[in-house]
Amino acid sequence: MINILVEEAVRTKNVKVLVKSIFNIELTEKEEEIVREIAFDEHKRVIICAMTRYGKSMCVALGILLYILFNKNKRIKIIAPIIQQSSVIRIHLSNFITSSPILMDLLNLEVHGIERIKKEISKTRLTF
C-alpha cells in the first residue's frame, strides 16, 4: 500500500506525501513549494528569501535527498559564502539519511552505520 502511495506521489509531484512517508515530517505549503522545486528540478536556479528559522536549510536538504532518489549519477554542489553556512545543510542531510533506510542503502560507505555517518558530517563529500 505504501509503495502505491509513494508511486502516485512521485507521479503527481506530491512532496508532502513523499516527505511524510520517507522522513515522517509534515511540511507547510511554502515548504512544499521549496522541496518540490528542488526535488523535481523545476527551475535552473532557486532563490529562497525568508526570515531566519523559516526552515530553508531543512527544505533544501529534503529537496536534495528526494532529487538523489529520482536521479542517478548526478552531482550536487552546496555552495555558500562560508563553510559554516553550507554545513547547516550537510548536518540536515546527515540526520535525514540516518533516519531513512532507503537512503542508508544508497549511501556508498566502506563501513555502514550511524557512527560512520556522524563522522562524515565533518567531511566535505557524501557519495551515493
A tleap script that builds the chain and sets N, CA, C and O, in Angstrom:
source leaprc.protein.ff14SB
mol = sequence {
  NMET ILE ASN ILE LEU VAL GLU GLU ALA VAL
  ARG THR LYS ASN VAL LYS VAL LEU VAL LYS
  SER ILE PHE ASN ILE GLU LEU THR GLU LYS
  GLU GLU GLU ILE VAL ARG GLU ILE ALA PHE
  ASP GLU HIE LYS ARG VAL ILE ILE CYS ALA
  MET THR ARG TYR GLY LYS SER MET CYS VAL
  ALA LEU GLY ILE LEU LEU TYR ILE LEU PHE
  ASN LYS ASN LYS ARG ILE LYS ILE ILE ALA
  PRO ILE ILE GLN GLN SER SER VAL ILE ARG
  ILE HIE LEU SER ASN PHE ILE THR SER SER
  PRO ILE LEU MET ASP LEU LEU ASN LEU GLU
  VAL HIE GLY ILE GLU ARG ILE LYS LYS GLU
  ILE SER LYS THR ARG LEU THR CPHE
}
set mol.1.N position { 0.819 -1.197 0.000 }
set mol.1.CA position { 0.000 0.000 0.000 }
set mol.1.C position { 0.865 1.264 0.000 }
set mol.1.O position { 0.574 2.226 -0.711 }
set mol.2.N position { 1.942 1.249 0.813 }
set mol.2.CA position { 2.820 2.420 0.897 }
set mol.2.C position { 3.496 2.669 -0.448 }
set mol.2.O position { 3.611 3.816 -0.878 }
set mol.3.N position { 3.951 1.592 -1.126 }
set mol.3.CA position { 4.613 1.752 -2.416 }
set mol.3.C position { 3.692 2.390 -3.452 }
set mol.3.O position { 4.128 3.234 -4.234 }
set mol.4.N position { 2.431 1.996 -3.459 }
set mol.4.CA position { 1.462 2.576 -4.392 }
set mol.4.C position { 1.264 4.056 -4.078 }
set mol.4.O position { 1.192 4.887 -4.984 }
set mol.5.N position { 1.178 4.375 -2.800 }
set mol.5.CA position { 1.020 5.760 -2.366 }
set mol.5.C position { 2.227 6.599 -2.781 }
set mol.5.O position { 2.073 7.721 -3.264 }
set mol.6.N position { 3.419 6.057 -2.593 }
set mol.6.CA position { 4.649 6.771 -2.966 }
set mol.6.C position { 4.745 6.925 -4.482 }
set mol.6.O position { 5.115 7.995 -4.966 }
set mol.7.N position { 4.423 5.890 -5.230 }
set mol.7.CA position { 4.459 5.974 -6.698 }
set mol.7.C position { 3.506 7.043 -7.211 }
set mol.7.O position { 3.852 7.807 -8.113 }
set mol.8.N position { 2.324 7.099 -6.648 }
set mol.8.CA position { 1.344 8.121 -7.029 }
set mol.8.C position { 1.848 9.509 -6.648 }
set mol.8.O position { 1.665 10.465 -7.402 }
set mol.9.N position { 2.477 9.622 -5.491 }
set mol.9.CA position { 3.015 10.910 -5.043 }
set mol.9.C position { 4.134 11.386 -5.964 }
set mol.9.O position { 4.230 12.580 -6.247 }
set mol.10.N position { 4.972 10.479 -6.430 }
set mol.10.CA position { 6.044 10.849 -7.374 }
set mol.10.C position { 5.430 11.308 -8.684 }
set mol.10.O position { 5.845 12.325 -9.240 }
set mol.11.N position { 4.450 10.572 -9.181 }
set mol.11.CA position { 3.809 10.921 -10.450 }
set mol.11.C position { 3.156 12.297 -10.395 }
set mol.11.O position { 3.219 13.058 -11.362 }
set mol.12.N position { 2.531 12.616 -9.268 }
set mol.12.CA position { 1.823 13.885 -9.136 }
set mol.12.C position { 2.676 14.978 -8.476 }
set mol.12.O position { 2.196 16.087 -8.238 }
set mol.13.N position { 3.932 14.659 -8.187 }
set mol.13.CA position { 4.868 15.591 -7.535 }
set mol.13.C position { 4.340 16.068 -6.185 }
set mol.13.O position { 4.481 17.237 -5.826 }
set mol.14.N position { 3.740 15.160 -5.456 }
set mol.14.CA position { 3.191 15.471 -4.141 }
set mol.14.C position { 4.273 15.253 -3.082 }
set mol.14.O position { 4.370 14.178 -2.489 }
set mol.15.N position { 5.078 16.281 -2.857 }
set mol.15.CA position { 6.199 16.154 -1.921 }
set mol.15.C position { 5.735 16.050 -0.468 }
set mol.15.O position { 6.454 15.519 0.377 }
set mol.16.N position { 4.552 16.549 -0.183 }
set mol.16.CA position { 4.036 16.433 1.183 }
set mol.16.C position { 3.914 14.959 1.573 }
set mol.16.O position { 4.327 14.569 2.665 }
set mol.17.N position { 3.351 14.148 0.687 }
set mol.17.CA position { 3.204 12.711 0.940 }
set mol.17.C position { 4.564 12.023 0.935 }
set mol.17.O position { 4.827 11.166 1.779 }
set mol.18.N position { 5.428 12.390 -0.005 }
set mol.18.CA position { 6.753 11.775 -0.077 }
set mol.18.C position { 7.559 12.027 1.188 }
set mol.18.O position { 8.122 11.096 1.763 }
set mol.19.N position { 7.615 13.270 1.619 }
set mol.19.CA position { 8.392 13.622 2.810 }
set mol.19.C position { 7.800 12.973 4.049 }
set mol.19.O position { 8.536 12.520 4.927 }
set mol.20.N position { 6.486 12.924 4.128 }
set mol.20.CA position { 5.832 12.282 5.277 }
set mol.20.C position { 6.137 10.785 5.301 }
set mol.20.O position { 6.422 10.234 6.364 }
set mol.21.N position { 6.083 10.123 4.151 }
set mol.21.CA position { 6.288 8.670 4.123 }
set mol.21.C position { 7.760 8.276 4.253 }
set mol.21.O position { 8.057 7.224 4.818 }
set mol.22.N position { 8.678 9.083 3.753 }
set mol.22.CA position { 10.104 8.731 3.802 }
set mol.22.C position { 10.782 9.256 5.067 }
set mol.22.O position { 11.600 8.560 5.668 }
set mol.23.N position { 10.444 10.486 5.473 }
set mol.23.CA position { 11.144 11.126 6.585 }
set mol.23.C position { 10.250 11.394 7.803 }
set mol.23.O position { 10.740 11.826 8.846 }
set mol.24.N position { 8.953 11.140 7.675 }
set mol.24.CA position { 7.984 11.384 8.748 }
set mol.24.C position { 8.003 12.851 9.202 }
set mol.24.O position { 8.034 13.141 10.398 }
set mol.25.N position { 7.984 13.761 8.234 }
set mol.25.CA position { 7.983 15.196 8.500 }
set mol.25.C position { 6.788 15.823 7.791 }
set mol.25.O position { 6.525 15.542 6.621 }
set mol.26.N position { 6.080 16.666 8.511 }
set mol.26.CA position { 4.961 17.421 7.935 }
set mol.26.C position { 5.490 18.746 7.391 }
set mol.26.O position { 6.209 19.460 8.091 }
set mol.27.N position { 5.141 19.076 6.155 }
set mol.27.CA position { 5.575 20.327 5.539 }
set mol.27.C position { 4.432 21.330 5.458 }
set mol.27.O position { 3.270 20.958 5.288 }
set mol.28.N position { 4.783 22.615 5.583 }
set mol.28.CA position { 3.812 23.667 5.329 }
set mol.28.C position { 3.698 23.849 3.819 }
set mol.28.O position { 4.464 23.259 3.058 }
set mol.29.N position { 2.756 24.652 3.399 }
set mol.29.CA position { 2.543 24.884 1.971 }
set mol.29.C position { 3.784 25.481 1.302 }
set mol.29.O position { 4.178 25.038 0.223 }
set mol.30.N position { 4.397 26.475 1.929 }
set mol.30.CA position { 5.594 27.106 1.357 }
set mol.30.C position { 6.790 26.163 1.386 }
set mol.30.O position { 7.603 26.171 0.462 }
set mol.31.N position { 6.908 25.349 2.434 }
set mol.31.CA position { 7.990 24.363 2.487 }
set mol.31.C position { 7.827 23.346 1.366 }
set mol.31.O position { 8.811 22.938 0.748 }
set mol.32.N position { 6.583 22.935 1.100 }
set mol.32.CA position { 6.309 22.020 -0.015 }
set mol.32.C position { 6.820 22.605 -1.324 }
set mol.32.O position { 7.430 21.904 -2.131 }
set mol.33.N position { 6.570 23.877 -1.525 }
set mol.33.CA position { 6.978 24.551 -2.758 }
set mol.33.C position { 8.497 24.510 -2.928 }
set mol.33.O position { 8.991 24.227 -4.019 }
set mol.34.N position { 9.227 24.787 -1.867 }
set mol.34.CA position { 10.695 24.765 -1.927 }
set mol.34.C position { 11.188 23.361 -2.242 }
set mol.34.O position { 12.016 23.175 -3.133 }
set mol.35.N position { 10.680 22.373 -1.512 }
set mol.35.CA position { 11.117 20.985 -1.707 }
set mol.35.C position { 10.788 20.508 -3.123 }
set mol.35.O position { 11.620 19.869 -3.766 }
set mol.36.N position { 9.581 20.811 -3.615 }
set mol.36.CA position { 9.156 20.378 -4.955 }
set mol.36.C position { 10.068 20.959 -6.042 }
set mol.36.O position { 10.485 20.248 -6.957 }
set mol.37.N position { 10.368 22.245 -5.933 }
set mol.37.CA position { 11.197 22.886 -6.956 }
set mol.37.C position { 12.584 22.258 -7.039 }
set mol.37.O position { 13.150 22.142 -8.126 }
set mol.38.N position { 13.133 21.855 -5.900 }
set mol.38.CA position { 14.463 21.229 -5.894 }
set mol.38.C position { 14.364 19.760 -6.284 }
set mol.38.O position { 15.122 19.296 -7.136 }
set mol.39.N position { 13.449 19.029 -5.680 }
set mol.39.CA position { 13.352 17.577 -5.896 }
set mol.39.C position { 13.036 17.221 -7.341 }
set mol.39.O position { 13.560 16.239 -7.867 }
set mol.40.N position { 12.187 18.007 -7.984 }
set mol.40.CA position { 11.769 17.689 -9.343 }
set mol.40.C position { 12.435 18.584 -10.375 }
set mol.40.O position { 12.019 18.625 -11.533 }
set mol.41.N position { 13.481 19.307 -9.948 }
set mol.41.CA position { 14.309 20.103 -10.860 }
set mol.41.C position { 13.447 21.010 -11.743 }
set mol.41.O position { 13.618 21.058 -12.961 }
set mol.42.N position { 12.515 21.728 -11.100 }
set mol.42.CA position { 11.563 22.544 -11.850 }
set mol.42.C position { 12.174 23.824 -12.409 }
set mol.42.O position { 11.667 24.376 -13.385 }
set mol.43.N position { 13.250 24.297 -11.806 }
set mol.43.CA position { 13.879 25.532 -12.263 }
set mol.43.C position { 15.393 25.372 -12.249 }
set mol.43.O position { 15.942 24.591 -11.471 }
set mol.44.N position { 16.055 26.118 -13.117 }
set mol.44.CA position { 17.513 26.044 -13.175 }
set mol.44.C position { 18.125 26.589 -11.879 }
set mol.44.O position { 19.101 26.042 -11.366 }
set mol.45.N position { 17.547 27.660 -11.364 }
set mol.45.CA position { 18.012 28.258 -10.115 }
set mol.45.C position { 16.817 28.481 -9.194 }
set mol.45.O position { 15.714 28.786 -9.649 }
set mol.46.N position { 17.050 28.328 -7.914 }
set mol.46.CA position { 16.011 28.576 -6.925 }
set mol.46.C position { 16.559 29.584 -5.921 }
set mol.46.O position { 17.616 29.371 -5.327 }
set mol.47.N position { 15.845 30.664 -5.740 }
set mol.47.CA position { 16.221 31.674 -4.762 }
set mol.47.C position { 15.164 31.663 -3.662 }
set mol.47.O position { 13.969 31.794 -3.928 }
set mol.48.N position { 15.622 31.505 -2.436 }
set mol.48.CA position { 14.715 31.457 -1.294 }
set mol.48.C position { 15.011 32.667 -0.419 }
set mol.48.O position { 16.106 32.806 0.126 }
set mol.49.N position { 14.040 33.515 -0.297 }
set mol.49.CA position { 14.181 34.714 0.528 }
set mol.49.C position { 13.171 34.614 1.662 }
set mol.49.O position { 11.972 34.808 1.460 }
set mol.50.N position { 13.663 34.312 2.845 }
set mol.50.CA position { 12.779 34.159 4.001 }
set mol.50.C position { 13.551 34.494 5.270 }
set mol.50.O position { 14.780 34.554 5.279 }
set mol.51.N position { 12.802 34.706 6.324 }
set mol.51.CA position { 13.406 35.067 7.605 }
set mol.51.C position { 14.214 33.904 8.174 }
set mol.51.O position { 14.075 32.756 7.750 }
set mol.52.N position { 15.058 34.234 9.140 }
set mol.52.CA position { 15.811 33.234 9.880 }
set mol.52.C position { 14.842 32.274 10.563 }
set mol.52.O position { 13.772 32.680 11.016 }
set mol.53.N position { 15.225 30.990 10.634 }
set mol.53.CA position { 14.440 29.935 11.284 }
set mol.53.C position { 13.167 29.576 10.518 }
set mol.53.O position { 12.254 28.979 11.088 }
set mol.54.N position { 13.096 29.931 9.235 }
set mol.54.CA position { 11.921 29.634 8.411 }
set mol.54.C position { 11.883 28.155 8.020 }
set mol.54.O position { 10.808 27.601 7.792 }
set mol.55.N position { 13.052 27.519 7.942 }
set mol.55.CA position { 13.136 26.120 7.525 }
set mol.55.C position { 13.760 25.961 6.149 }
set mol.55.O position { 13.614 24.916 5.514 }
set mol.56.N position { 14.455 26.993 5.688 }
set mol.56.CA position { 15.043 26.968 4.343 }
set mol.56.C position { 16.050 25.824 4.191 }
set mol.56.O position { 15.985 25.055 3.232 }
set mol.57.N position { 16.974 25.720 5.139 }
set mol.57.CA position { 18.014 24.686 5.050 }
set mol.57.C position { 17.420 23.291 5.099 }
set mol.57.O position { 17.847 22.409 4.354 }
set mol.58.N position { 16.441 23.080 5.967 }
set mol.58.CA position { 15.779 21.783 6.059 }
set mol.58.C position { 15.099 21.431 4.740 }
set mol.58.O position { 15.200 20.300 4.266 }
set mol.59.N position { 14.404 22.407 4.148 }
set mol.59.CA position { 13.701 22.166 2.887 }
set mol.59.C position { 14.680 21.871 1.750 }
set mol.59.O position { 14.429 21.000 0.917 }
set mol.60.N position { 15.782 22.593 1.723 }
set mol.60.CA position { 16.795 22.348 0.696 }
set mol.60.C position { 17.350 20.933 0.859 }
set mol.60.O position { 17.509 20.214 -0.127 }
set mol.61.N position { 17.641 20.534 2.083 }
set mol.61.CA position { 18.157 19.185 2.327 }
set mol.61.C position { 17.146 18.123 1.893 }
set mol.61.O position { 17.521 17.143 1.248 }
set mol.62.N position { 15.882 18.306 2.236 }
set mol.62.CA position { 14.848 17.343 1.825 }
set mol.62.C position { 14.728 17.297 0.302 }
set mol.62.O position { 14.607 16.218 -0.279 }
set mol.63.N position { 14.760 18.453 -0.339 }
set mol.63.CA position { 14.691 18.508 -1.794 }
set mol.63.C position { 15.859 17.787 -2.438 }
set mol.63.O position { 15.682 17.052 -3.409 }
set mol.64.N position { 17.057 17.995 -1.897 }
set mol.64.CA position { 18.261 17.333 -2.428 }
set mol.64.C position { 18.133 15.823 -2.298 }
set mol.64.O position { 18.435 15.091 -3.241 }
set mol.65.N position { 17.692 15.354 -1.148 }
set mol.65.CA position { 17.586 13.902 -0.947 }
set mol.65.C position { 16.537 13.273 -1.847 }
set mol.65.O position { 16.746 12.173 -2.358 }
set mol.66.N position { 15.417 13.945 -2.048 }
set mol.66.CA position { 14.430 13.420 -3.000 }
set mol.66.C position { 14.993 13.441 -4.416 }
set mol.66.O position { 14.768 12.506 -5.185 }
set mol.67.N position { 15.720 14.496 -4.767 }
set mol.67.CA position { 16.360 14.583 -6.088 }
set mol.67.C position { 17.308 13.404 -6.290 }
set mol.67.O position { 17.341 12.804 -7.364 }
set mol.68.N position { 18.071 13.079 -5.261 }
set mol.68.CA position { 19.002 11.946 -5.329 }
set mol.68.C position { 18.239 10.641 -5.562 }
set mol.68.O position { 18.693 9.782 -6.318 }
set mol.69.N position { 17.087 10.493 -4.918 }
set mol.69.CA position { 16.290 9.273 -5.100 }
set mol.69.C position { 15.752 9.143 -6.523 }
set mol.69.O position { 15.631 8.029 -7.034 }
set mol.70.N position { 15.424 10.267 -7.172 }
set mol.70.CA position { 14.822 10.238 -8.500 }
set mol.70.C position { 15.828 10.284 -9.636 }
set mol.70.O position { 15.470 9.997 -10.779 }
set mol.71.N position { 17.062 10.634 -9.359 }
set mol.71.CA position { 18.072 10.821 -10.407 }
set mol.71.C position { 19.344 10.062 -10.065 }
set mol.71.O position { 19.845 10.150 -8.944 }
set mol.72.N position { 19.850 9.337 -11.006 }
set mol.72.CA position { 21.077 8.569 -10.810 }
set mol.72.C position { 22.262 9.324 -11.410 }
set mol.72.O position { 22.121 10.045 -12.398 }
set mol.73.N position { 23.424 9.145 -10.798 }
set mol.73.CA position { 24.692 9.692 -11.296 }
set mol.73.C position { 24.652 11.208 -11.517 }
set mol.73.O position { 25.100 11.699 -12.554 }
set mol.74.N position { 24.128 11.927 -10.565 }
set mol.74.CA position { 24.113 13.391 -10.626 }
set mol.74.C position { 25.023 13.928 -9.530 }
set mol.74.O position { 25.134 13.333 -8.458 }
set mol.75.N position { 25.664 15.041 -9.801 }
set mol.75.CA position { 26.485 15.708 -8.795 }
set mol.75.C position { 25.727 16.905 -8.256 }
set mol.75.O position { 25.094 17.655 -8.999 }
set mol.76.N position { 25.807 17.062 -6.969 }
set mol.76.CA position { 25.144 18.184 -6.318 }
set mol.76.C position { 26.198 18.931 -5.517 }
set mol.76.O position { 26.898 18.347 -4.690 }
set mol.77.N position { 26.301 20.211 -5.768 }
set mol.77.CA position { 27.242 21.042 -5.025 }
set mol.77.C position { 26.459 22.006 -4.157 }
set mol.77.O position { 25.528 22.668 -4.617 }
set mol.78.N position { 26.844 22.074 -2.914 }
set mol.78.CA position { 26.231 23.014 -1.984 }
set mol.78.C position { 27.233 24.149 -1.805 }
set mol.78.O position { 28.311 23.968 -1.238 }
set mol.79.N position { 26.855 25.309 -2.298 }
set mol.79.CA position { 27.760 26.455 -2.299 }
set mol.79.C position { 27.204 27.530 -1.371 }
set mol.79.O position { 26.026 27.879 -1.445 }
set mol.80.N position { 28.054 28.044 -0.508 }
set mol.80.CA position { 27.669 29.107 0.411 }
set mol.80.C position { 28.869 30.035 0.592 }
set mol.80.O position { 30.009 29.646 0.336 }
set mol.81.N position { 28.604 31.257 1.032 }
set mol.81.CA position { 29.716 32.193 1.233 }
set mol.81.C position { 30.778 31.683 2.210 }
set mol.81.O position { 31.970 31.931 2.025 }
set mol.82.N position { 30.340 30.972 3.246 }
set mol.82.CA position { 31.300 30.386 4.188 }
set mol.82.C position { 30.912 28.936 4.463 }
set mol.82.O position { 29.749 28.558 4.324 }
set mol.83.N position { 31.890 28.133 4.853 }
set mol.83.CA position { 31.669 26.699 5.072 }
set mol.83.C position { 30.609 26.450 6.131 }
set mol.83.O position { 29.828 25.505 6.011 }
set mol.84.N position { 30.566 27.278 7.163 }
set mol.84.CA position { 29.590 27.083 8.238 }
set mol.84.C position { 28.156 27.119 7.719 }
set mol.84.O position { 27.297 26.396 8.223 }
set mol.85.N position { 27.893 27.954 6.718 }
set mol.85.CA position { 26.537 28.040 6.178 }
set mol.85.C position { 26.169 26.773 5.406 }
set mol.85.O position { 25.043 26.288 5.522 }
set mol.86.N position { 27.086 26.241 4.632 }
set mol.86.CA position { 26.778 25.008 3.901 }
set mol.86.C position { 26.747 23.810 4.840 }
set mol.86.O position { 26.079 22.817 4.552 }
set mol.87.N position { 27.458 23.889 5.951 }
set mol.87.CA position { 27.455 22.764 6.884 }
set mol.87.C position { 26.095 22.588 7.556 }
set mol.87.O position { 25.772 21.481 7.988 }
set mol.88.N position { 25.297 23.634 7.657 }
set mol.88.CA position { 23.946 23.515 8.210 }
set mol.88.C position { 23.129 22.557 7.342 }
set mol.88.O position { 22.416 21.697 7.860 }
set mol.89.N position { 23.235 22.709 6.034 }
set mol.89.CA position { 22.520 21.816 5.113 }
set mol.89.C position { 23.093 20.410 5.205 }
set mol.89.O position { 22.344 19.433 5.191 }
set mol.90.N position { 24.413 20.301 5.297 }
set mol.90.CA position { 25.044 18.973 5.403 }
set mol.90.C position { 24.607 18.244 6.675 }
set mol.90.O position { 24.414 17.029 6.659 }
set mol.91.N position { 24.453 18.973 7.760 }
set mol.91.CA position { 24.000 18.347 9.005 }
set mol.91.C position { 22.565 17.836 8.835 }
set mol.91.O position { 22.242 16.730 9.268 }
set mol.92.N position { 21.711 18.643 8.206 }
set mol.92.CA position { 20.344 18.177 7.919 }
set mol.92.C position { 20.386 16.927 7.041 }
set mol.92.O position { 19.671 15.958 7.299 }
set mol.93.N position { 21.221 16.950 6.008 }
set mol.93.CA position { 21.342 15.785 5.126 }
set mol.93.C position { 21.728 14.540 5.926 }
set mol.93.O position { 21.112 13.485 5.777 }
set mol.94.N position { 22.735 14.667 6.760 }
set mol.94.CA position { 23.198 13.520 7.552 }
set mol.94.C position { 22.105 13.004 8.484 }
set mol.94.O position { 21.923 11.795 8.618 }
set mol.95.N position { 21.386 13.910 9.122 }
set mol.95.CA position { 20.308 13.491 10.029 }
set mol.95.C position { 19.191 12.776 9.277 }
set mol.95.O position { 18.675 11.764 9.751 }
set mol.96.N position { 18.816 13.292 8.116 }
set mol.96.CA position { 17.751 12.659 7.332 }
set mol.96.C position { 18.198 11.315 6.765 }
set mol.96.O position { 17.405 10.377 6.692 }
set mol.97.N position { 19.452 11.222 6.369 }
set mol.97.CA position { 19.968 9.959 5.823 }
set mol.97.C position { 19.925 8.873 6.892 }
set mol.97.O position { 19.492 7.750 6.630 }
set mol.98.N position { 20.374 9.211 8.091 }
set mol.98.CA position { 20.400 8.198 9.156 }
set mol.98.C position { 19.009 7.777 9.597 }
set mol.98.O position { 18.845 6.708 10.186 }
set mol.99.N position { 18.007 8.601 9.320 }
set mol.99.CA position { 16.640 8.233 9.711 }
set mol.99.C position { 15.877 7.530 8.591 }
set mol.99.O position { 14.721 7.152 8.777 }
set mol.100.N position { 16.516 7.349 7.421 }
set mol.100.CA position { 15.837 6.730 6.283 }
set mol.100.C position { 16.584 5.489 5.805 }
set mol.100.O position { 17.690 5.604 5.277 }
set mol.101.N position { 16.001 4.310 5.982 }
set mol.101.CA position { 16.647 3.086 5.499 }
set mol.101.C position { 16.883 3.103 3.982 }
set mol.101.O position { 17.865 2.535 3.504 }
set mol.102.N position { 15.999 3.743 3.234 }
set mol.102.CA position { 16.153 3.826 1.778 }
set mol.102.C position { 17.442 4.541 1.425 }
set mol.102.O position { 18.208 4.072 0.583 }
set mol.103.N position { 17.683 5.672 2.063 }
set mol.103.CA position { 18.893 6.447 1.778 }
set mol.103.C position { 20.139 5.792 2.350 }
set mol.103.O position { 21.208 5.879 1.745 }
set mol.104.N position { 20.032 5.147 3.483 }
set mol.104.CA position { 21.187 4.440 4.057 }
set mol.104.C position { 21.665 3.356 3.097 }
set mol.104.O position { 22.867 3.122 2.971 }
set mol.105.N position { 20.732 2.696 2.421 }
set mol.105.CA position { 21.107 1.657 1.462 }
set mol.105.C position { 21.828 2.235 0.251 }
set mol.105.O position { 22.684 1.572 -0.334 }
set mol.106.N position { 21.487 3.470 -0.131 }
set mol.106.CA position { 22.118 4.103 -1.285 }
set mol.106.C position { 23.506 4.666 -0.986 }
set mol.106.O position { 24.326 4.833 -1.889 }
set mol.107.N position { 23.756 4.953 0.273 }
set mol.107.CA position { 25.000 5.594 0.656 }
set mol.107.C position { 26.177 4.660 0.431 }
set mol.107.O position { 26.151 3.499 0.841 }
set mol.108.N position { 27.202 5.173 -0.218 }
set mol.108.CA position { 28.382 4.390 -0.551 }
set mol.108.C position { 29.441 4.587 0.534 }
set mol.108.O position { 30.283 5.481 0.446 }
set mol.109.N position { 29.380 3.736 1.557 }
set mol.109.CA position { 30.352 3.797 2.644 }
set mol.109.C position { 31.046 2.453 2.774 }
set mol.109.O position { 30.435 1.399 2.596 }
set mol.110.N position { 32.331 2.510 3.088 }
set mol.110.CA position { 33.039 1.246 3.320 }
set mol.110.C position { 32.527 0.576 4.583 }
set mol.110.O position { 32.372 -0.644 4.632 }
set mol.111.N position { 32.266 1.377 5.596 }
set mol.111.CA position { 31.737 0.872 6.855 }
set mol.111.C position { 30.353 1.464 7.031 }
set mol.111.O position { 30.191 2.684 6.998 }
set mol.112.N position { 29.359 0.619 7.217 }
set mol.112.CA position { 27.987 1.095 7.352 }
set mol.112.C position { 27.679 1.427 8.806 }
set mol.112.O position { 28.325 0.926 9.727 }
set mol.113.N position { 26.722 2.248 8.984 }
set mol.113.CA position { 26.254 2.532 10.327 }
set mol.113.C position { 26.144 4.009 10.620 }
set mol.113.O position { 26.709 4.854 9.926 }
set mol.114.N position { 25.413 4.287 11.649 }
set mol.114.CA position { 25.148 5.663 12.035 }
set mol.114.C position { 26.425 6.357 12.489 }
set mol.114.O position { 26.608 7.541 12.207 }
set mol.115.N position { 27.303 5.659 13.178 }
set mol.115.CA position { 28.551 6.285 13.634 }
set mol.115.C position { 29.381 6.767 12.449 }
set mol.115.O position { 30.002 7.828 12.515 }
set mol.116.N position { 29.394 5.995 11.368 }
set mol.116.CA position { 30.144 6.399 10.169 }
set mol.116.C position { 29.540 7.670 9.567 }
set mol.116.O position { 30.269 8.565 9.141 }
set mol.117.N position { 28.219 7.745 9.534 }
set mol.117.CA position { 27.541 8.933 9.011 }
set mol.117.C position { 27.900 10.149 9.855 }
set mol.117.O position { 28.184 11.220 9.320 }
set mol.118.N position { 27.886 9.980 11.169 }
set mol.118.CA position { 28.206 11.099 12.046 }
set mol.118.C position { 29.619 11.607 11.785 }
set mol.118.O position { 29.866 12.810 11.865 }
set mol.119.N position { 30.543 10.710 11.477 }
set mol.119.CA position { 31.912 11.121 11.152 }
set mol.119.C position { 31.954 11.870 9.823 }
set mol.119.O position { 32.775 12.768 9.637 }
set mol.120.N position { 31.069 11.499 8.903 }
set mol.120.CA position { 31.027 12.133 7.595 }
set mol.120.C position { 30.589 13.598 7.652 }
set mol.120.O position { 30.873 14.358 6.727 }
set mol.121.N position { 29.908 14.003 8.714 }
set mol.121.CA position { 29.427 15.372 8.825 }
set mol.121.C position { 30.566 16.368 8.686 }
set mol.121.O position { 30.399 17.433 8.091 }
set mol.122.N position { 31.717 16.024 9.233 }
set mol.122.CA position { 32.845 16.957 9.200 }
set mol.122.C position { 33.547 16.963 7.850 }
set mol.122.O position { 34.364 17.845 7.586 }
set mol.123.N position { 33.249 16.009 7.002 }
set mol.123.CA position { 33.880 15.959 5.688 }
set mol.123.C position { 33.116 16.801 4.684 }
set mol.123.O position { 32.037 17.309 4.989 }
set mol.124.N position { 33.659 16.950 3.511 }
set mol.124.CA position { 33.012 17.817 2.521 }
set mol.124.C position { 32.336 17.037 1.408 }
set mol.124.O position { 31.913 17.636 0.419 }
set mol.125.N position { 32.219 15.718 1.535 }
set mol.125.CA position { 31.631 14.949 0.443 }
set mol.125.C position { 30.909 13.700 0.957 }
set mol.125.O position { 31.411 12.987 1.826 }
set mol.126.N position { 29.730 13.456 0.404 }
set mol.126.CA position { 28.987 12.214 0.592 }
set mol.126.C position { 28.729 11.637 -0.787 }
set mol.126.O position { 28.361 12.380 -1.698 }
set mol.127.N position { 28.908 10.346 -0.968 }
set mol.127.CA position { 28.708 9.719 -2.266 }
set mol.127.C position { 27.578 8.712 -2.188 }
set mol.127.O position { 27.572 7.824 -1.336 }
set mol.128.N position { 26.616 8.867 -3.098 }
set mol.128.CA position { 25.508 7.912 -3.200 }
set mol.128.C position { 25.707 7.060 -4.433 }
set mol.128.O position { 24.890 6.184 -4.717 }
savepdb mol mol.pdb
quit
